[in-house]
Amino acid sequence: MLHDDVVDNAPLRRGKASANTIFGNEAAVLVGDYLFAKSFKVLSDINNIKVIKSYSDATTLMAEGEVKELVKTADIKTGEKDYLDIIIKKTAVLFACASEVGAIIAGKEEKCAKKLYDYGLNIGIAFQLMDDALDYISDKEFGKFIGNDLKEGKLTLPLIHAIERANKDEKEVITDIIYKKRLTSKDLKTVLSLVKSYGSIDYTISKAKDAIKKAKKNLDIFPDSKYKNSLIDIADYIIDRKL
Amino acid sequence: MLHDDVVDNAPLRRGKASANTIFGNEAAVLVGDYLFAKSFKVLSDINNIKVIKSYSDATTLMAEGEVKELVKTADIKTGEKDYLDIIIKKTAVLFACASEVGAIIAGKEEKCAKKLYDYGLNIGIAFQLMDDALDYISDKEFGKFIGNDLKEGKLTLPLIHAIERANKDEKEVITDIIYKKRLTSKDLKTVLSLVKSYGSIDYTISKAKDAIKKAKKNLDIFPDSKYKNSLIDIADYIIDRKL
């Protein structure tokens, strides 16, 4: 998150001034490095190389996803497949790793670890889809504004879906707005109404719901328990959250 | 190195444009994260948790050292003890880890690993001492200029040693220069002549030589071999290098 806010030049994190705003980029980069290194130190105390492998696989993919997202900034040709690849890497693999590690530490068989990995991956995909949908819906909450991603040139599914359906003129309008350095509230309204006219926010939410269905299905092999119920509740919360 | 150059705002790396100059801070931070995560992934394939512990210990300390160096920037009260703590953490533990891991992978007893760790630590200390001495000596080489550290407000041993011996007036002059945003060539000359007048460069080099002596002593328990000779050559090269 520290590095994320440096990369995004984000002034806010959950509605409060971000670390880079208060302490500068230098400190935010270094303290991010410290926490990253420290996390491996803490994990290595578990004395289980499988945990390290899961975590290092996840963090490598996350950085790959972040780089791909940066490369695709303001790229009007970004398709749904690119988008899915980016959100799986930058977000979902972290959820997957966190879920899988539970099974690894508990010494459960590989099949359980795999199912929990997939459960995490699917709720992670849903989480990012909802986050990107909310960015086109929600108001000033958790440091988010309507069109925050758009302002940063980030093409997320609501916009990608609309662009793929837009006619030539509409595409040109969107392209011009994406290339602009500063967006006016008129620009935001133009894009928002196009996104709404193609049902692209609803499409994004429906994709999130699909992923949550898959996530719950991944839990089928586990016997009923309050722990399993909690995992189901977490999955449902991802769709229900409004912030 | 990628994060280092972002933190230092360094335009050059070994005389060539640094990654942050060419690709921007965002890419440099993210690709740095990628390489860091990937290094743990590669290491975990060795299937030896001791290697991971050594590397995560080292990288945690390195980040700690970098943060401490940042906090101590332009702090005239930085003493030799602070300086040693910083260079041990930010530089020497990496050399120590790299040496120690050789013994760990070879399955050698703990005593050997410890001696190689200390060997690496000592050559690392010497390396940084020489680097900081050369910054007050060398010309445009490897992207370094005379007084590069001084320009960045980095107090290294040559300057710390001089400040500890300077009279009240001299201390004031140095303090004023350290606080300045842009140093003139006159400023650089003033500090350099003070550093030279107190023999502070020679003092720094003598400290490096002490560390190299200790490093060679750490190798005493190993039988003679061409490999041991190589380690001795590396130690000697650290003092002999001119770049």
CSV table of C-alpha atoms in Angstrom, one decimal:
chain,number,residue,atom,x,y,z
A,1,MET,CA,0.0,0.0,0.0
A,2,LEU,CA,2.9,2.3,0.8
A,3,HIS,CA,4.4,1.7,-2.6
A,4,ASP,CA,1.0,1.7,-4.3
A,5,ASP,CA,0.3,5.3,-3.0
A,6,VAL,CA,3.8,6.4,-4.2
A,7,VAL,CA,3.1,4.9,-7.7
A,8,ASP,CA,-0.4,6.4,-7.8
A,9,ASN,CA,0.7,9.7,-6.3
A,10,ALA,CA,-2.3,9.1,-4.0
A,11,PRO,CA,-2.9,11.9,-1.5
A,12,LEU,CA,-5.3,9.8,0.5
A,13,ARG,CA,-5.6,6.3,1.9
A,14,ARG,CA,-8.9,5.4,3.4
A,15,GLY,CA,-9.9,9.1,3.6
A,16,LYS,CA,-6.7,10.0,5.6
A,17,ALA,CA,-3.5,11.6,4.3
A,18,SER,CA,-1.3,8.8,2.8
A,19,ALA,CA,2.2,8.1,4.1
A,20,ASN,CA,3.8,9.6,1.0
A,21,THR,CA,1.9,12.8,1.7
A,22,ILE,CA,3.1,13.1,5.3
A,23,PHE,CA,6.6,11.6,5.1
A,24,GLY,CA,7.6,11.9,1.5
A,25,ASN,CA,8.2,9.3,-1.2
A,26,GLU,CA,11.6,8.4,0.1
A,27,ALA,CA,10.3,7.2,3.5
A,28,ALA,CA,7.2,5.6,2.0
A,29,VAL,CA,9.4,3.5,-0.4
A,30,LEU,CA,11.9,2.5,2.3
A,31,VAL,CA,9.3,1.7,5.0
A,32,GLY,CA,7.4,-0.3,2.3
A,33,ASP,CA,10.7,-2.3,1.7
A,34,TYR,CA,11.1,-2.8,5.4
A,35,LEU,CA,7.6,-4.2,5.9
A,36,PHE,CA,8.0,-6.4,2.8
A,37,ALA,CA,11.3,-7.9,4.0
A,38,LYS,CA,10.0,-8.1,7.6
A,39,SER,CA,7.0,-10.1,6.4
A,40,PHE,CA,9.3,-12.8,5.0
A,41,LYS,CA,11.2,-12.8,8.3
A,42,VAL,CA,8.0,-13.4,10.2
A,43,LEU,CA,6.9,-16.0,7.8
A,44,SER,CA,10.2,-17.9,7.9
A,45,ASP,CA,9.8,-18.3,11.7
A,46,ILE,CA,6.9,-20.7,10.8
A,47,ASN,CA,9.7,-23.0,9.5
A,48,ASN,CA,7.6,-24.1,6.5
A,49,ILE,CA,9.1,-23.6,3.1
A,50,LYS,CA,5.7,-24.2,1.5
A,51,VAL,CA,4.4,-21.0,3.2
A,52,ILE,CA,7.4,-19.0,1.8
A,53,LYS,CA,6.8,-20.4,-1.7
A,54,SER,CA,3.1,-19.5,-1.6
A,55,TYR,CA,3.9,-16.0,-0.4
A,56,SER,CA,6.8,-15.3,-2.7
A,57,ASP,CA,4.8,-16.7,-5.7
A,58,ALA,CA,1.9,-14.3,-4.7
A,59,THR,CA,4.1,-11.2,-4.2
A,60,THR,CA,6.0,-11.8,-7.5
A,61,LEU,CA,2.7,-12.0,-9.4
A,62,MET,CA,1.4,-9.0,-7.6
A,63,ALA,CA,4.3,-6.9,-8.7
A,64,GLU,CA,3.9,-8.3,-12.2
A,65,GLY,CA,0.3,-7.2,-12.1
A,66,GLU,CA,1.1,-3.7,-10.9
A,67,VAL,CA,3.7,-3.3,-13.7
A,68,LYS,CA,1.2,-4.5,-16.3
A,69,GLU,CA,-1.4,-2.1,-14.9
A,70,LEU,CA,1.2,0.7,-15.2
A,71,VAL,CA,2.1,-0.3,-18.8
A,72,LYS,CA,-1.6,-0.4,-19.7
A,73,THR,CA,-2.4,3.1,-18.2
A,74,ALA,CA,-4.4,5.1,-20.7
A,75,ASP,CA,-4.3,2.3,-23.2
A,76,ILE,CA,-7.7,2.4,-24.9
A,77,LYS,CA,-7.1,-1.1,-26.4
A,78,THR,CA,-7.0,-2.7,-23.0
A,79,GLY,CA,-9.5,-5.6,-23.2
A,80,GLU,CA,-11.5,-7.6,-20.7
A,81,LYS,CA,-8.9,-10.4,-20.8
A,82,ASP,CA,-6.0,-7.9,-20.0
A,83,TYR,CA,-8.1,-6.5,-17.2
A,84,LEU,CA,-8.8,-9.9,-15.7
A,85,ASP,CA,-5.1,-10.8,-15.9
A,86,ILE,CA,-4.2,-7.6,-14.1
A,87,ILE,CA,-6.7,-8.0,-11.3
A,88,ILE,CA,-5.9,-11.6,-10.8
A,89,LYS,CA,-2.3,-10.8,-10.4
A,90,LYS,CA,-2.4,-7.5,-8.5
A,91,THR,CA,-5.2,-8.4,-6.1
A,92,ALA,CA,-6.6,-11.9,-6.3
A,93,VAL,CA,-3.4,-13.9,-5.8
A,94,LEU,CA,-2.9,-12.2,-2.4
A,95,PHE,CA,-6.4,-13.4,-1.2
A,96,ALA,CA,-5.5,-16.9,-2.7
A,97,CYS,CA,-2.2,-17.1,-0.9
A,98,ALA,CA,-3.8,-16.0,2.4
A,99,SER,CA,-6.5,-18.7,2.1
A,100,GLU,CA,-4.1,-21.4,0.9
A,101,VAL,CA,-1.6,-20.8,3.7
A,102,GLY,CA,-4.4,-21.8,6.3
A,103,ALA,CA,-4.5,-25.3,4.8
A,104,ILE,CA,-0.7,-25.5,4.6
A,105,ILE,CA,-0.1,-24.5,8.2
A,106,ALA,CA,-2.8,-26.9,9.3
A,107,GLY,CA,-1.0,-29.7,7.5
A,108,LYS,CA,-4.0,-30.5,5.3
A,109,GLU,CA,-3.7,-32.4,2.1
A,110,GLU,CA,-2.8,-30.6,-1.2
A,111,LYS,CA,-6.4,-30.9,-2.5
A,112,CYS,CA,-7.7,-28.7,0.4
A,113,ALA,CA,-4.9,-26.2,-0.1
A,114,LYS,CA,-5.8,-26.0,-3.8
A,115,LYS,CA,-9.5,-25.5,-3.1
A,116,LEU,CA,-8.8,-22.7,-0.6
A,117,TYR,CA,-6.4,-21.1,-3.0
A,118,ASP,CA,-9.2,-21.0,-5.6
A,119,TYR,CA,-11.7,-19.8,-3.1
A,120,GLY,CA,-9.3,-16.9,-2.2
A,121,LEU,CA,-8.6,-16.2,-5.9
A,122,ASN,CA,-12.3,-15.9,-6.7
A,123,ILE,CA,-13.2,-13.7,-3.8
A,124,GLY,CA,-10.2,-11.6,-4.7
A,125,ILE,CA,-11.4,-11.2,-8.3
A,126,ALA,CA,-14.9,-10.3,-7.0
A,127,PHE,CA,-13.4,-7.8,-4.5
A,128,GLN,CA,-11.5,-5.9,-7.3
A,129,LEU,CA,-14.5,-6.0,-9.6
A,130,MET,CA,-16.7,-4.5,-6.9
A,131,ASP,CA,-14.0,-2.0,-6.1
A,132,ASP,CA,-13.8,-0.9,-9.7
A,133,ALA,CA,-17.6,-0.8,-10.0
A,134,LEU,CA,-17.9,1.3,-6.8
A,135,ASP,CA,-15.4,3.7,-8.2
A,136,TYR,CA,-18.1,4.6,-10.8
A,137,ILE,CA,-20.9,4.7,-8.2
A,138,SER,CA,-19.8,5.7,-4.7
A,139,ASP,CA,-19.1,9.2,-3.3
A,140,LYS,CA,-16.3,10.4,-1.1
A,141,GLU,CA,-15.7,7.3,1.0
A,142,PHE,CA,-12.5,5.7,2.0
A,143,GLY,CA,-10.6,8.3,0.1
A,144,LYS,CA,-12.5,7.4,-3.1
A,145,PHE,CA,-14.2,9.8,-5.5
A,146,ILE,CA,-16.3,9.1,-8.5
A,147,GLY,CA,-14.1,8.5,-11.4
A,148,ASN,CA,-10.9,8.2,-9.4
A,149,ASP,CA,-9.6,5.4,-11.6
A,150,LEU,CA,-10.6,7.3,-14.7
A,151,LYS,CA,-8.6,10.4,-13.5
A,152,GLU,CA,-5.5,8.2,-13.1
A,153,GLY,CA,-6.0,6.8,-16.6
A,154,LYS,CA,-6.8,3.3,-15.2
A,155,LEU,CA,-9.1,1.4,-17.5
A,156,THR,CA,-11.2,-0.9,-15.4
A,157,LEU,CA,-14.0,-3.2,-16.5
A,158,PRO,CA,-16.9,-0.7,-16.4
A,159,LEU,CA,-15.1,1.5,-18.9
A,160,ILE,CA,-13.6,-1.3,-20.9
A,161,HIS,CA,-17.0,-2.9,-21.3
A,162,ALA,CA,-18.5,0.5,-22.4
A,163,ILE,CA,-15.6,1.1,-24.9
A,164,GLU,CA,-16.0,-2.3,-26.5
A,165,ARG,CA,-19.7,-1.4,-27.2
A,166,ALA,CA,-19.3,2.3,-28.0
A,167,ASN,CA,-19.7,3.6,-31.6
A,168,LYS,CA,-16.9,5.4,-33.4
A,169,ASP,CA,-17.9,8.9,-32.2
A,170,GLU,CA,-18.3,7.7,-28.6
A,171,LYS,CA,-14.9,6.0,-28.7
A,172,GLU,CA,-13.3,9.2,-29.9
A,173,VAL,CA,-14.9,11.2,-27.0
A,174,ILE,CA,-13.7,8.6,-24.4
A,175,THR,CA,-10.2,8.5,-26.0
A,176,ASP,CA,-9.8,12.3,-25.8
A,177,ILE,CA,-10.9,12.3,-22.2
A,178,ILE,CA,-8.5,9.5,-21.2
A,179,TYR,CA,-5.6,11.3,-22.7
A,180,LYS,CA,-6.4,14.6,-20.9
A,181,LYS,CA,-4.2,15.6,-18.0
A,182,ARG,CA,-7.0,17.1,-15.9
A,183,LEU,CA,-10.6,16.0,-16.2
A,184,THR,CA,-13.5,18.5,-15.7
A,185,SER,CA,-16.7,17.4,-14.1
A,186,LYS,CA,-18.3,17.6,-17.5
A,187,ASP,CA,-15.7,14.9,-18.7
A,188,LEU,CA,-16.6,12.7,-15.8
A,189,LYS,CA,-20.3,13.1,-16.5
A,190,THR,CA,-19.8,12.2,-20.2
A,191,VAL,CA,-17.9,9.0,-19.4
A,192,LEU,CA,-20.3,8.1,-16.6
A,193,SER,CA,-23.4,8.4,-18.7
A,194,LEU,CA,-21.8,6.3,-21.5
A,195,VAL,CA,-20.8,3.6,-18.9
A,196,LYS,CA,-24.3,3.6,-17.6
A,197,SER,CA,-25.9,3.6,-21.0
A,198,TYR,CA,-24.2,0.3,-21.8
A,199,GLY,CA,-25.0,-1.2,-18.5
A,200,SER,CA,-21.3,-1.6,-17.8
A,201,ILE,CA,-21.5,-1.1,-14.0
A,202,ASP,CA,-24.2,-3.8,-13.7
A,203,TYR,CA,-22.1,-6.0,-16.0
A,204,THR,CA,-19.1,-5.6,-13.7
A,205,ILE,CA,-21.2,-6.4,-10.6
A,206,SER,CA,-22.6,-9.5,-12.3
A,207,LYS,CA,-19.1,-10.7,-13.0
A,208,ALA,CA,-18.3,-10.2,-9.4
A,209,LYS,CA,-21.3,-12.2,-8.4
A,210,ASP,CA,-20.2,-15.0,-10.7
A,211,ALA,CA,-16.9,-15.1,-9.0
A,212,ILE,CA,-18.5,-15.3,-5.6
A,213,LYS,CA,-20.6,-18.2,-6.7
A,214,LYS,CA,-17.5,-20.0,-7.8
A,215,ALA,CA,-15.8,-19.1,-4.5
A,216,LYS,CA,-18.6,-20.7,-2.5
A,217,LYS,CA,-18.5,-23.8,-4.8
A,218,ASN,CA,-14.8,-24.1,-4.0
A,219,LEU,CA,-15.8,-24.7,-0.4
A,220,ASP,CA,-18.0,-27.7,-1.2
A,221,ILE,CA,-15.4,-30.3,-0.3
A,222,PHE,CA,-15.2,-29.0,3.3
A,223,PRO,CA,-17.7,-30.3,5.9
A,224,ASP,CA,-20.1,-27.8,7.4
A,225,SER,CA,-18.7,-25.8,10.4
A,226,LYS,CA,-18.8,-22.3,11.8
A,227,TYR,CA,-15.4,-21.7,10.1
A,228,LYS,CA,-16.9,-22.6,6.7
A,229,ASN,CA,-19.8,-20.3,7.4
A,230,SER,CA,-17.4,-17.5,8.1
A,231,LEU,CA,-15.8,-18.0,4.7
A,232,ILE,CA,-19.2,-17.9,3.1
A,233,ASP,CA,-20.1,-14.7,5.0
A,234,ILE,CA,-16.8,-13.1,3.8
A,235,ALA,CA,-17.7,-14.0,0.2
A,236,ASP,CA,-21.2,-12.5,0.6
A,237,TYR,CA,-19.9,-9.4,2.2
A,238,ILE,CA,-17.7,-8.6,-0.8
A,239,ILE,CA,-20.8,-8.1,-2.9
A,240,ASP,CA,-22.8,-6.4,-0.1
A,241,ARG,CA,-20.2,-3.8,0.9
A,242,LYS,CA,-21.0,-0.2,-0.1
A,243,LEU,CA,-17.7,1.4,0.7
B,1,MET,CA,19.3,-0.3,-6.4
B,2,LEU,CA,16.1,0.7,-8.2
B,3,HIS,CA,14.5,1.9,-4.9
B,4,ASP,CA,17.8,3.4,-3.8
B,5,ASP,CA,17.9,5.7,-6.9
B,6,VAL,CA,14.3,6.7,-6.4
B,7,VAL,CA,15.0,7.6,-2.8
B,8,ASP,CA,18.2,9.4,-3.7
B,9,ASN,CA,16.7,11.0,-6.8
B,10,ALA,CA,19.8,9.8,-8.5
B,11,PRO,CA,20.1,10.7,-12.2
B,12,LEU,CA,22.9,8.2,-12.7
B,13,ARG,CA,23.8,4.6,-11.9
B,14,ARG,CA,27.4,3.6,-12.7
B,15,GLY,CA,27.7,6.6,-15.1
B,16,LYS,CA,24.5,5.7,-17.0
B,17,ALA,CA,21.0,7.1,-16.7
B,18,SER,CA,19.3,5.4,-13.8
B,19,ALA,CA,16.0,3.5,-14.3
B,20,ASN,CA,14.0,6.2,-12.5
B,21,THR,CA,15.4,8.7,-15.0
B,22,ILE,CA,14.4,6.7,-18.0
B,23,PHE,CA,11.1,5.0,-16.9
B,24,GLY,CA,9.9,7.2,-14.1
B,25,ASN,CA,9.7,6.6,-10.3
B,26,GLU,CA,6.5,4.4,-10.7
B,27,ALA,CA,8.1,1.8,-12.9
B,28,ALA,CA,11.3,1.9,-10.8
B,29,VAL,CA,9.4,1.2,-7.6
B,30,LEU,CA,7.3,-1.5,-9.1
B,31,VAL,CA,10.1,-3.3,-10.9
B,32,GLY,CA,12.1,-3.1,-7.7
B,33,ASP,CA,9.3,-4.8,-5.9
B,34,TYR,CA,9.1,-7.4,-8.6
B,35,LEU,CA,12.8,-8.3,-8.3
B,36,PHE,CA,12.6,-8.3,-4.5
B,37,ALA,CA,9.6,-10.8,-4.5
B,38,LYS,CA,11.2,-12.8,-7.3
B,39,SER,CA,14.4,-13.2,-5.4
B,40,PHE,CA,12.5,-14.9,-2.6
B,41,LYS,CA,10.8,-17.1,-5.1
B,42,VAL,CA,14.1,-18.2,-6.6
B,43,LEU,CA,15.6,-18.7,-3.1
B,44,SER,CA,12.7,-20.8,-1.9
B,45,ASP,CA,13.4,-23.3,-4.8
B,46,ILE,CA,16.5,-24.2,-2.8
B,47,ASN,CA,14.1,-25.7,-0.3
B,48,ASN,CA,16.2,-24.6,2.7
B,49,ILE,CA,14.5,-22.4,5.3
B,50,LYS,CA,17.8,-21.3,6.7
B,51,VAL,CA,18.6,-19.6,3.4
B,52,ILE,CA,15.3,-17.7,3.6
B,53,LYS,CA,15.9,-16.7,7.2
B,54,SER,CA,19.4,-15.4,6.4
B,55,TYR,CA,18.1,-13.4,3.4
B,56,SER,CA,15.0,-12.1,5.1
B,57,ASP,CA,17.1,-11.1,8.2
B,58,ALA,CA,19.5,-9.3,5.9
B,59,THR,CA,16.9,-7.5,3.8
B,60,THR,CA,15.0,-6.4,6.9
B,61,LEU,CA,18.1,-4.9,8.4
B,62,MET,CA,19.0,-3.3,5.1
B,63,ALA,CA,15.7,-1.5,4.9
B,64,GLU,CA,16.1,-0.5,8.6
B,65,GLY,CA,19.5,0.9,7.8
B,66,GLU,CA,18.2,2.9,4.8
B,67,VAL,CA,15.4,4.3,6.9
B,68,LYS,CA,17.9,5.3,9.7
B,69,GLU,CA,20.2,6.9,7.0
B,70,LEU,CA,17.2,8.9,5.8
B,71,VAL,CA,16.2,10.0,9.3
B,72,LYS,CA,19.8,11.1,9.9
B,73,THR,CA,20.1,13.1,6.7
B,74,ALA,CA,21.6,16.5,7.4
B,75,ASP,CA,21.8,15.7,11.1
B,76,ILE,CA,25.0,17.3,12.2
B,77,LYS,CA,24.9,15.3,15.5
B,78,THR,CA,25.3,12.0,13.7
B,79,GLY,CA,28.2,10.2,15.4
B,80,GLU,CA,30.6,7.5,14.4
B,81,LYS,CA,28.5,4.9,16.2
B,82,ASP,CA,25.4,5.9,14.3
B,83,TYR,CA,27.3,5.8,11.1
B,84,LEU,CA,28.7,2.3,11.8
B,85,ASP,CA,25.2,1.1,12.7
B,86,ILE,CA,23.9,2.5,9.4
B,87,ILE,CA,26.6,1.0,7.2
B,88,ILE,CA,26.5,-2.4,8.9
B,89,LYS,CA,22.7,-2.5,8.3
B,90,LYS,CA,22.4,-0.9,4.8
B,91,THR,CA,25.5,-2.6,3.3
B,92,ALA,CA,27.5,-5.1,5.3
B,93,VAL,CA,24.6,-7.5,6.3
B,94,LEU,CA,24.1,-8.2,2.5
B,95,PHE,CA,27.7,-9.2,2.1
B,96,ALA,CA,27.4,-11.2,5.4
B,97,CYS,CA,24.3,-13.0,4.1
B,98,ALA,CA,25.8,-13.8,0.7
B,99,SER,CA,28.9,-15.3,2.4
B,100,GLU,CA,27.0,-17.2,5.1
B,101,VAL,CA,24.6,-18.8,2.6
B,102,GLY,CA,27.6,-20.5,0.9
B,103,ALA,CA,28.2,-22.5,4.1
B,104,ILE,CA,24.4,-23.1,4.6
B,105,ILE,CA,23.9,-24.6,1.1
B,106,ALA,CA,27.1,-26.7,1.5
B,107,GLY,CA,25.6,-28.1,4.7
B,108,LYS,CA,28.6,-27.0,6.8
B,109,GLU,CA,28.4,-26.8,10.6
B,110,GLU,CA,27.1,-23.6,12.2
B,111,LYS,CA,30.6,-22.5,13.2
B,112,CYS,CA,31.6,-22.2,9.6
B,113,ALA,CA,28.5,-20.3,8.6
B,114,LYS,CA,29.1,-17.9,11.5
B,115,LYS,CA,32.7,-17.2,10.5
B,116,LEU,CA,31.7,-16.6,6.9
B,117,TYR,CA,29.0,-14.3,8.1
B,118,ASP,CA,31.5,-12.3,10.0
B,119,TYR,CA,33.9,-12.3,7.0
B,120,GLY,CA,31.1,-10.9,4.8
B,121,LEU,CA,30.1,-8.4,7.4
B,122,ASN,CA,33.7,-7.1,7.7
B,123,ILE,CA,34.4,-6.8,4.0
B,124,GLY,CA,31.0,-5.1,3.7
B,125,ILE,CA,31.9,-2.5,6.4
B,126,ALA,CA,35.3,-2.0,4.6
B,127,PHE,CA,33.5,-1.6,1.2
B,128,GLN,CA,31.2,1.1,2.5
B,129,LEU,CA,34.0,2.9,4.3
B,130,MET,CA,36.1,2.9,1.1
B,131,ASP,CA,33.1,4.0,-0.9
B,132,ASP,CA,32.5,7.0,1.4
B,133,ALA,CA,36.2,7.8,1.5
B,134,LEU,CA,36.4,7.7,-2.3
B,135,ASP,CA,33.4,10.1,-2.5
B,136,TYR,CA,35.8,12.7,-1.0
B,137,ILE,CA,38.6,11.7,-3.3
B,138,SER,CA,37.5,10.4,-6.7
B,139,ASP,CA,36.5,12.2,-9.8
B,140,LYS,CA,33.6,11.5,-12.2
B,141,GLU,CA,33.6,7.7,-12.1
B,142,PHE,CA,30.7,5.3,-11.9
B,143,GLY,CA,28.3,8.2,-11.7
B,144,LYS,CA,30.1,9.6,-8.6
B,145,PHE,CA,31.3,13.2,-8.2
B,146,ILE,CA,33.4,14.6,-5.4
B,147,GLY,CA,31.1,15.5,-2.6
B,148,ASN,CA,28.1,13.6,-3.9
B,149,ASP,CA,27.2,12.4,-0.4
B,150,LEU,CA,27.6,15.9,1.0
B,151,LYS,CA,25.3,17.3,-1.7
B,152,GLU,CA,22.6,14.8,-0.6
B,153,GLY,CA,23.1,15.8,3.0
B,154,LYS,CA,24.6,12.3,3.8
B,155,LEU,CA,27.0,12.5,6.7
B,156,THR,CA,29.6,9.8,6.2
B,157,LEU,CA,32.7,9.0,8.3
B,158,PRO,CA,35.1,11.5,6.6
B,159,LEU,CA,32.8,14.4,7.5
B,160,ILE,CA,31.7,13.0,10.9
B,161,HIS,CA,35.3,12.6,11.9
B,162,ALA,CA,36.1,16.2,10.9
B,163,ILE,CA,33.0,17.6,12.6
B,164,GLU,CA,33.9,15.9,15.9
B,165,ARG,CA,37.3,17.6,15.7
B,166,ALA,CA,36.3,21.0,14.3
B,167,ASN,CA,36.3,24.1,16.4
B,168,LYS,CA,33.1,26.2,17.0
B,169,ASP,CA,33.5,28.4,14.0
B,170,GLU,CA,34.3,25.5,11.7
B,171,LYS,CA,31.3,23.6,12.9
B,172,GLU,CA,29.1,26.5,12.1
B,173,VAL,CA,30.5,26.8,8.6
B,174,ILE,CA,29.9,23.0,8.0
B,175,THR,CA,26.4,23.2,9.5
B,176,ASP,CA,25.4,26.1,7.2
B,177,ILE,CA,26.7,24.2,4.2
B,178,ILE,CA,24.9,21.0,5.1
B,179,TYR,CA,21.6,22.8,5.4
B,180,LYS,CA,22.0,24.5,2.0
B,181,LYS,CA,19.8,23.3,-0.8
B,182,ARG,CA,22.5,23.8,-3.5
B,183,LEU,CA,26.2,23.7,-2.9
B,184,THR,CA,28.6,25.9,-4.7
B,185,SER,CA,32.1,24.6,-5.7
B,186,LYS,CA,33.4,27.0,-3.0
B,187,ASP,CA,31.2,25.2,-0.4
B,188,LEU,CA,32.6,21.8,-1.5
B,189,LYS,CA,36.2,23.1,-1.4
B,190,THR,CA,35.6,24.5,2.1
B,191,VAL,CA,34.4,21.2,3.5
B,192,LEU,CA,37.0,19.2,1.6
B,193,SER,CA,39.8,21.2,3.0
B,194,LEU,CA,38.4,20.8,6.5
B,195,VAL,CA,38.1,17.1,6.0
B,196,LYS,CA,41.6,16.9,4.8
B,197,SER,CA,43.0,19.1,7.5
B,198,TYR,CA,41.8,16.6,10.2
B,199,GLY,CA,43.1,13.6,8.3
B,200,SER,CA,39.5,12.3,8.1
B,201,ILE,CA,39.9,10.5,4.8
B,202,ASP,CA,43.0,8.7,6.0
B,203,TYR,CA,41.1,7.9,9.2
B,204,THR,CA,38.2,6.4,7.2
B,205,ILE,CA,40.6,4.3,5.0
B,206,SER,CA,42.5,3.1,8.2
B,207,LYS,CA,39.1,1.9,9.6
B,208,ALA,CA,38.5,0.1,6.3
B,209,LYS,CA,41.9,-1.6,6.5
B,210,ASP,CA,41.1,-2.7,10.1
B,211,ALA,CA,37.9,-4.3,9.0
B,212,ILE,CA,39.7,-6.1,6.2
B,213,LYS,CA,42.2,-7.5,8.7
B,214,LYS,CA,39.3,-8.8,10.8
B,215,ALA,CA,37.7,-10.3,7.7
B,216,LYS,CA,40.9,-12.2,6.8
B,217,LYS,CA,41.1,-13.4,10.4
B,218,ASN,CA,37.6,-14.8,10.2
B,219,LEU,CA,38.9,-17.2,7.5
B,220,ASP,CA,41.6,-18.7,9.8
B,221,ILE,CA,39.5,-21.8,10.7
B,222,PHE,CA,39.3,-22.8,7.0
B,223,PRO,CA,42.1,-24.9,5.5
B,224,ASP,CA,44.2,-23.3,2.7
B,225,SER,CA,42.6,-23.7,-0.8
B,226,LYS,CA,42.2,-21.7,-4.0
B,227,TYR,CA,38.7,-20.8,-2.7
B,228,LYS,CA,40.0,-19.3,0.5
B,229,ASN,CA,42.6,-17.4,-1.6
B,230,SER,CA,39.8,-16.0,-3.7
B,231,LEU,CA,38.1,-14.7,-0.5
B,232,ILE,CA,41.4,-13.1,0.6
B,233,ASP,CA,41.8,-11.5,-2.8
B,234,ILE,CA,38.3,-10.1,-2.7
B,235,ALA,CA,39.1,-8.6,0.7
B,236,ASP,CA,42.3,-7.0,-0.6
B,237,TYR,CA,40.6,-5.7,-3.7
B,238,ILE,CA,38.1,-3.7,-1.5
B,239,ILE,CA,41.0,-1.5,-0.3
B,240,ASP,CA,42.8,-1.4,-3.7
B,241,ARG,CA,39.9,-0.4,-5.9
B,242,LYS,CA,40.0,3.1,-7.1
B,243,LEU,CA,36.5,3.5,-8.5
